[in-house]
PDB file of C-alpha atoms and ligand atoms in Angstrom:
ATOM      1  CA  UNK S   1       9.879   0.599  16.856  1.00  0.00           C
ATOM      2  CA  UNK S   2       7.730   1.943  14.021  1.00  0.00           C
ATOM      3  CA  UNK S   3       6.131  -0.355  11.440  1.00  0.00           C
ATOM      4  CA  UNK S   4       6.001   0.998   7.894  1.00  0.00           C
ATOM      5  CA  UNK S   5       3.764  -0.107   5.045  1.00  0.00           C
ATOM      6  CA  UNK S   6       2.629   1.344   1.747  1.00  0.00           C
ATOM      7  CA  UNK S   7       1.335   0.425  -1.677  1.00  0.00           C
ATOM      8  CA  UNK S   8       2.755   1.590  -5.013  1.00  0.00           C
ATOM      9  CA  UNK S   9       0.910   4.917  -4.630  1.00  0.00           C
ATOM     10  CA  UNK S  10       2.671   5.605  -1.346  1.00  0.00           C
ATOM     11  CA  UNK S  11       6.105   4.265  -2.206  1.00  0.00           C
ATOM     12  CA  UNK S  12       7.825   7.558  -3.121  1.00  0.00           C
ATOM     13  CA  UNK S  13       6.466   9.389  -0.064  1.00  0.00           C
ATOM     14  CA  UNK S  14       7.473   6.480   2.154  1.00  0.00           C
ATOM     15  CA  UNK S  15      11.066   6.934   0.976  1.00  0.00           C
ATOM     16  CA  UNK S  16      10.908  10.501   2.346  1.00  0.00           C
ATOM     17  CA  UNK S  17       9.426   9.270   5.624  1.00  0.00           C
ATOM     18  CA  UNK S  18      12.238   6.733   5.940  1.00  0.00           C
ATOM     19  CA  UNK S  19      14.782   9.496   5.347  1.00  0.00           C
ATOM     20  CA  UNK S  20      13.117  11.526   8.127  1.00  0.00           C
ATOM     21  CA  UNK S  21      13.168   8.576  10.550  1.00  0.00           C
ATOM     22  CA  UNK S  22      16.827   7.860   9.849  1.00  0.00           C
ATOM     23  CA  UNK S  23      17.803  11.522  10.252  1.00  0.00           C
ATOM     24  CA  UNK S  24      16.067  11.504  13.649  1.00  0.00           C
ATOM     25  CA  UNK S  25      17.608   8.206  14.761  1.00  0.00           C
ATOM     26  CA  UNK S  26      14.221   6.482  14.961  1.00  0.00           C
ATOM     27  CA  UNK S  27      14.015   2.717  14.541  1.00  0.00           C
ATOM     28  CA  UNK S  28      11.622   1.213  12.025  1.00  0.00           C
ATOM     29  CA  UNK S  29      10.713  -2.005  10.261  1.00  0.00           C
ATOM     30  CA  UNK S  30       9.730  -1.652   6.637  1.00  0.00           C
ATOM     31  CA  UNK S  31       7.082  -4.168   5.564  1.00  0.00           C
ATOM     32  CA  UNK S  32       6.974  -2.922   1.973  1.00  0.00           C
ATOM     33  CA  UNK S  33       6.041  -2.493  -0.761  1.00  0.00           C
ATOM     34  CA  UNK S  34       9.504  -1.900  -2.127  1.00  0.00           C
ATOM     35  CA  UNK S  35       8.807  -0.458  -5.590  1.00  0.00           C
ATOM     36  CA  UNK S  36       6.214   1.422  -7.623  1.00  0.00           C
ATOM     37  CA  UNK S  37       4.939  -1.818  -9.182  1.00  0.00           C
ATOM     38  CA  UNK S  38       1.195  -2.041  -8.700  1.00  0.00           C
ATOM     39  CA  UNK S  39       0.148  -3.965  -5.585  1.00  0.00           C
ATOM     40  CA  UNK S  40      -2.765  -4.250  -3.137  1.00  0.00           C
ATOM     41  CA  UNK S  41      -2.818  -1.957  -0.087  1.00  0.00           C
ATOM     42  CA  UNK S  42      -4.696  -4.421   2.213  1.00  0.00           C
ATOM     43  CA  UNK S  43      -1.641  -6.702   2.154  1.00  0.00           C
ATOM     44  CA  UNK S  44       0.523  -3.990   3.707  1.00  0.00           C
ATOM     45  CA  UNK S  45      -2.138  -2.826   6.141  1.00  0.00           C
ATOM     46  CA  UNK S  46      -2.269  -6.420   7.391  1.00  0.00           C
ATOM     47  CA  UNK S  47       1.498  -6.671   7.896  1.00  0.00           C
ATOM     48  CA  UNK S  48       1.653  -3.403   9.840  1.00  0.00           C
ATOM     49  CA  UNK S  49      -1.459  -4.167  11.910  1.00  0.00           C
ATOM     50  CA  UNK S  50      -0.058  -7.567  12.856  1.00  0.00           C
ATOM     51  CA  UNK S  51       3.324  -6.063  13.766  1.00  0.00           C
ATOM     52  CA  UNK S  52       1.576  -3.746  16.223  1.00  0.00           C
ATOM     53  CA  UNK S  53      -0.817  -6.315  17.639  1.00  0.00           C
ATOM     54  CA  UNK S  54       2.033  -8.779  18.227  1.00  0.00           C
ATOM     55  CA  UNK S  55       3.932  -6.121  20.170  1.00  0.00           C
ATOM     56  CA  UNK S  56       6.798  -6.145  17.681  1.00  0.00           C
ATOM     57  CA  UNK S  57       6.162  -2.479  16.891  1.00  0.00           C
ATOM     58  CA  UNK S  58       4.581   0.277  18.941  1.00  0.00           C
ATOM     59  CA  UNK S  59       3.197   2.476  16.173  1.00  0.00           C
ATOM     60  CA  UNK S  60       2.761   2.295  12.425  1.00  0.00           C
ATOM     61  CA  UNK S  61       2.723   4.495   9.364  1.00  0.00           C
ATOM     62  CA  UNK S  62       0.704   3.470   6.311  1.00  0.00           C
ATOM     63  CA  UNK S  63       0.677   5.313   3.003  1.00  0.00           C
ATOM     64  CA  UNK S  64      -1.371   4.734  -0.138  1.00  0.00           C
ATOM     65  CA  UNK S  65      -2.654   7.097  -2.811  1.00  0.00           C
ATOM     66  CA  UNK S  66      -5.335   8.694  -0.660  1.00  0.00           C
ATOM     67  CA  UNK S  67      -4.556   7.203   2.737  1.00  0.00           C
ATOM     68  CA  UNK S  68      -8.145   5.998   2.779  1.00  0.00           C
ATOM     69  CA  UNK S  69      -8.034   2.400   1.580  1.00  0.00           C
ATOM     70  CA  UNK S  70      -5.004   1.399   3.615  1.00  0.00           C
ATOM     71  CA  UNK S  71      -6.518   2.987   6.758  1.00  0.00           C
ATOM     72  CA  UNK S  72      -9.875   1.297   6.225  1.00  0.00           C
ATOM     73  CA  UNK S  73      -8.075  -2.026   5.872  1.00  0.00           C
ATOM     74  CA  UNK S  74      -5.974  -1.517   9.019  1.00  0.00           C
ATOM     75  CA  UNK S  75      -9.030  -0.613  11.072  1.00  0.00           C
ATOM     76  CA  UNK S  76     -10.524  -4.058  10.416  1.00  0.00           C
ATOM     77  CA  UNK S  77      -8.013  -5.459  12.933  1.00  0.00           C
ATOM     78  CA  UNK S  78      -9.221  -5.354  16.518  1.00  0.00           C
ATOM     79  CA  UNK S  79      -7.025  -3.105  18.620  1.00  0.00           C
ATOM     80  CA  UNK S  80      -5.893  -1.008  15.672  1.00  0.00           C
ATOM     81  CA  UNK S  81      -6.834   2.651  15.619  1.00  0.00           C
ATOM     82  CA  UNK S  82      -5.624   3.986  12.291  1.00  0.00           C
ATOM     83  CA  UNK S  83      -6.182   7.647  11.425  1.00  0.00           C
ATOM     84  CA  UNK S  84      -5.826   9.158   7.980  1.00  0.00           C
ATOM     85  CA  UNK S  85      -4.403  12.648   8.543  1.00  0.00           C
ATOM     86  CA  UNK S  86      -4.010  15.523   6.125  1.00  0.00           C
ATOM     87  CA  UNK S  87      -2.592  18.076   8.553  1.00  0.00           C
ATOM     88  CA  UNK S  88      -0.726  18.339  11.845  1.00  0.00           C
ATOM     89  CA  UNK S  89      -3.825  19.326  13.823  1.00  0.00           C
ATOM     90  CA  UNK S  90      -5.435  16.002  12.917  1.00  0.00           C
ATOM     91  CA  UNK S  91      -2.259  14.124  13.855  1.00  0.00           C
ATOM     92  CA  UNK S  92      -2.096  15.860  17.228  1.00  0.00           C
ATOM     93  CA  UNK S  93      -5.791  15.369  17.951  1.00  0.00           C
ATOM     94  CA  UNK S  94      -5.824  11.715  16.989  1.00  0.00           C
ATOM     95  CA  UNK S  95      -2.924  10.972  19.309  1.00  0.00           C
ATOM     96  CA  UNK S  96      -4.336  13.021  22.202  1.00  0.00           C
ATOM     97  CA  UNK S  97      -7.969  11.959  21.868  1.00  0.00           C
ATOM     98  CA  UNK S  98      -7.999   8.601  20.050  1.00  0.00           C
ATOM     99  CA  UNK S  99      -4.597   7.167  21.043  1.00  0.00           C
ATOM    100  CA  UNK S 100      -4.227   6.266  17.348  1.00  0.00           C
ATOM    101  CA  UNK S 101      -1.570   3.618  16.840  1.00  0.00           C
ATOM    102  CA  UNK S 102      -1.313   3.954  13.062  1.00  0.00           C
ATOM    103  CA  UNK S 103      -0.900   7.121  11.034  1.00  0.00           C
ATOM    104  CA  UNK S 104      -2.360   6.946   7.536  1.00  0.00           C
ATOM    105  CA  UNK S 105      -1.428   9.412   4.782  1.00  0.00           C
ATOM    106  CA  UNK S 106      -2.277   9.871   1.131  1.00  0.00           C
ATOM    107  CA  UNK S 107       0.665  10.525  -1.174  1.00  0.00           C
ATOM    108  CA  UNK S 108      -1.692  11.845  -3.859  1.00  0.00           C
ATOM    109  CA  UNK S 109      -3.289  14.231  -1.382  1.00  0.00           C
ATOM    110  CA  UNK S 110      -0.498  15.940   0.571  1.00  0.00           C
ATOM    111  CA  UNK S 111       3.031  17.075  -0.253  1.00  0.00           C
ATOM    112  CA  UNK S 112       6.250  15.897   1.351  1.00  0.00           C
ATOM    113  CA  UNK S 113       6.607  18.926   3.645  1.00  0.00           C
ATOM    114  CA  UNK S 114       3.137  18.502   5.106  1.00  0.00           C
ATOM    115  CA  UNK S 115       3.587  14.750   5.408  1.00  0.00           C
ATOM    116  CA  UNK S 116       6.790  15.089   7.409  1.00  0.00           C
ATOM    117  CA  UNK S 117       5.201  17.651   9.747  1.00  0.00           C
ATOM    118  CA  UNK S 118       2.332  15.203  10.281  1.00  0.00           C
ATOM    119  CA  UNK S 119       4.765  12.347  11.003  1.00  0.00           C
ATOM    120  CA  UNK S 120       6.700  14.506  13.460  1.00  0.00           C
ATOM    121  CA  UNK S 121       3.517  15.537  15.290  1.00  0.00           C
ATOM    122  CA  UNK S 122       2.100  12.025  15.348  1.00  0.00           C
ATOM    123  CA  UNK S 123       5.267  10.496  16.776  1.00  0.00           C
ATOM    124  CA  UNK S 124       5.794  13.204  19.380  1.00  0.00           C
ATOM    125  CA  UNK S 125       2.284  13.665  20.753  1.00  0.00           C
ATOM    126  CA  UNK S 126       1.313  11.501  23.735  1.00  0.00           C
ATOM    127  CA  UNK S 127      -2.189  10.230  24.488  1.00  0.00           C
ATOM    128  CA  UNK S 128      -3.821  12.723  26.842  1.00  0.00           C
ATOM    129  CA  UNK S 129      -4.809   9.978  29.275  1.00  0.00           C
ATOM    130  CA  UNK S 130      -7.979  11.911  30.144  1.00  0.00           C
ATOM    131  CA  UNK S 131     -10.838   9.856  31.522  1.00  0.00           C
ATOM    132  CA  UNK S 132     -13.289  10.924  28.811  1.00  0.00           C
ATOM    133  CA  UNK S 133     -10.948   9.776  26.049  1.00  0.00           C
ATOM    134  CA  UNK S 134     -10.222   6.474  27.798  1.00  0.00           C
ATOM    135  CA  UNK S 135     -13.957   5.868  28.192  1.00  0.00           C
ATOM    136  CA  UNK S 136     -14.614   6.515  24.491  1.00  0.00           C
ATOM    137  CA  UNK S 137     -11.768   4.297  23.342  1.00  0.00           C
ATOM    138  CA  UNK S 138     -13.017   1.533  25.626  1.00  0.00           C
ATOM    139  CA  UNK S 139     -16.401   1.821  23.906  1.00  0.00           C
ATOM    140  CA  UNK S 140     -14.728   1.352  20.534  1.00  0.00           C
ATOM    141  CA  UNK S 141     -12.817  -1.667  21.766  1.00  0.00           C
ATOM    142  CA  UNK S 142     -15.963  -3.166  23.287  1.00  0.00           C
TER     143      UNK S 142
HETATM  144  O1  R5P O   1      -7.438   3.854  -1.187  1.00  0.00           O
HETATM  145  C1  R5P O   1      -6.687   3.321  -2.031  1.00  0.00           C
HETATM  146  C2  R5P O   1      -5.400   3.907  -2.396  1.00  0.00           C
HETATM  147  O2  R5P O   1      -5.498   5.281  -2.615  1.00  0.00           O
HETATM  148  C3  R5P O   1      -4.653   3.236  -3.538  1.00  0.00           C
HETATM  149  O3  R5P O   1      -3.349   3.733  -3.477  1.00  0.00           O
HETATM  150  C4  R5P O   1      -5.238   3.497  -4.911  1.00  0.00           C
HETATM  151  O4  R5P O   1      -6.546   2.979  -5.005  1.00  0.00           O
HETATM  152  C5  R5P O   1      -4.359   2.863  -5.987  1.00  0.00           C
HETATM  153  O5  R5P O   1      -4.859   3.210  -7.238  1.00  0.00           O
HETATM  154  P1  R5P O   1      -4.191   2.698  -8.579  1.00  0.00           P
HETATM  155  O6  R5P O   1      -4.171   1.197  -8.545  1.00  0.00           O
HETATM  156  O7  R5P O   1      -5.070   3.256  -9.664  1.00  0.00           O
HETATM  157  O8  R5P O   1      -2.778   3.236  -8.634  1.00  0.00           O
END
């Protein structure tokens, strides 16, 4: 189950992400926002972070204008590793090395095609499980 959250800046791109998830038969829970009316990205970062930490969802996708604010906000929650990605290499590396559980993207930074490639990579790349990465993540968590 994938938790989705965005602010007004990310709303249009999130609609494309939802289309992608539905076309690929992937389950999601959409925590909003549900329009382009101005809102505050920390509210949606909180909902998605809590959905993951409660075990309700396994991964999350957060979108705002830059991907920065909503990722900063999500990373304030212990156990969340949110990564703002602008290309597929970053998405692959953050899954393999950081075991990121939230993908952040900026709708004012990347186009739809790039965003969907990033989503695809993020969702399909496993954590490498290598000892060095586990050790580093443990240091973050501690
Ligand atoms: O990091 C913050 C995000 O990019 C927000 O989407 C952005 O700050 C919203 O800006 P505005 O309220 O001017 O649309």
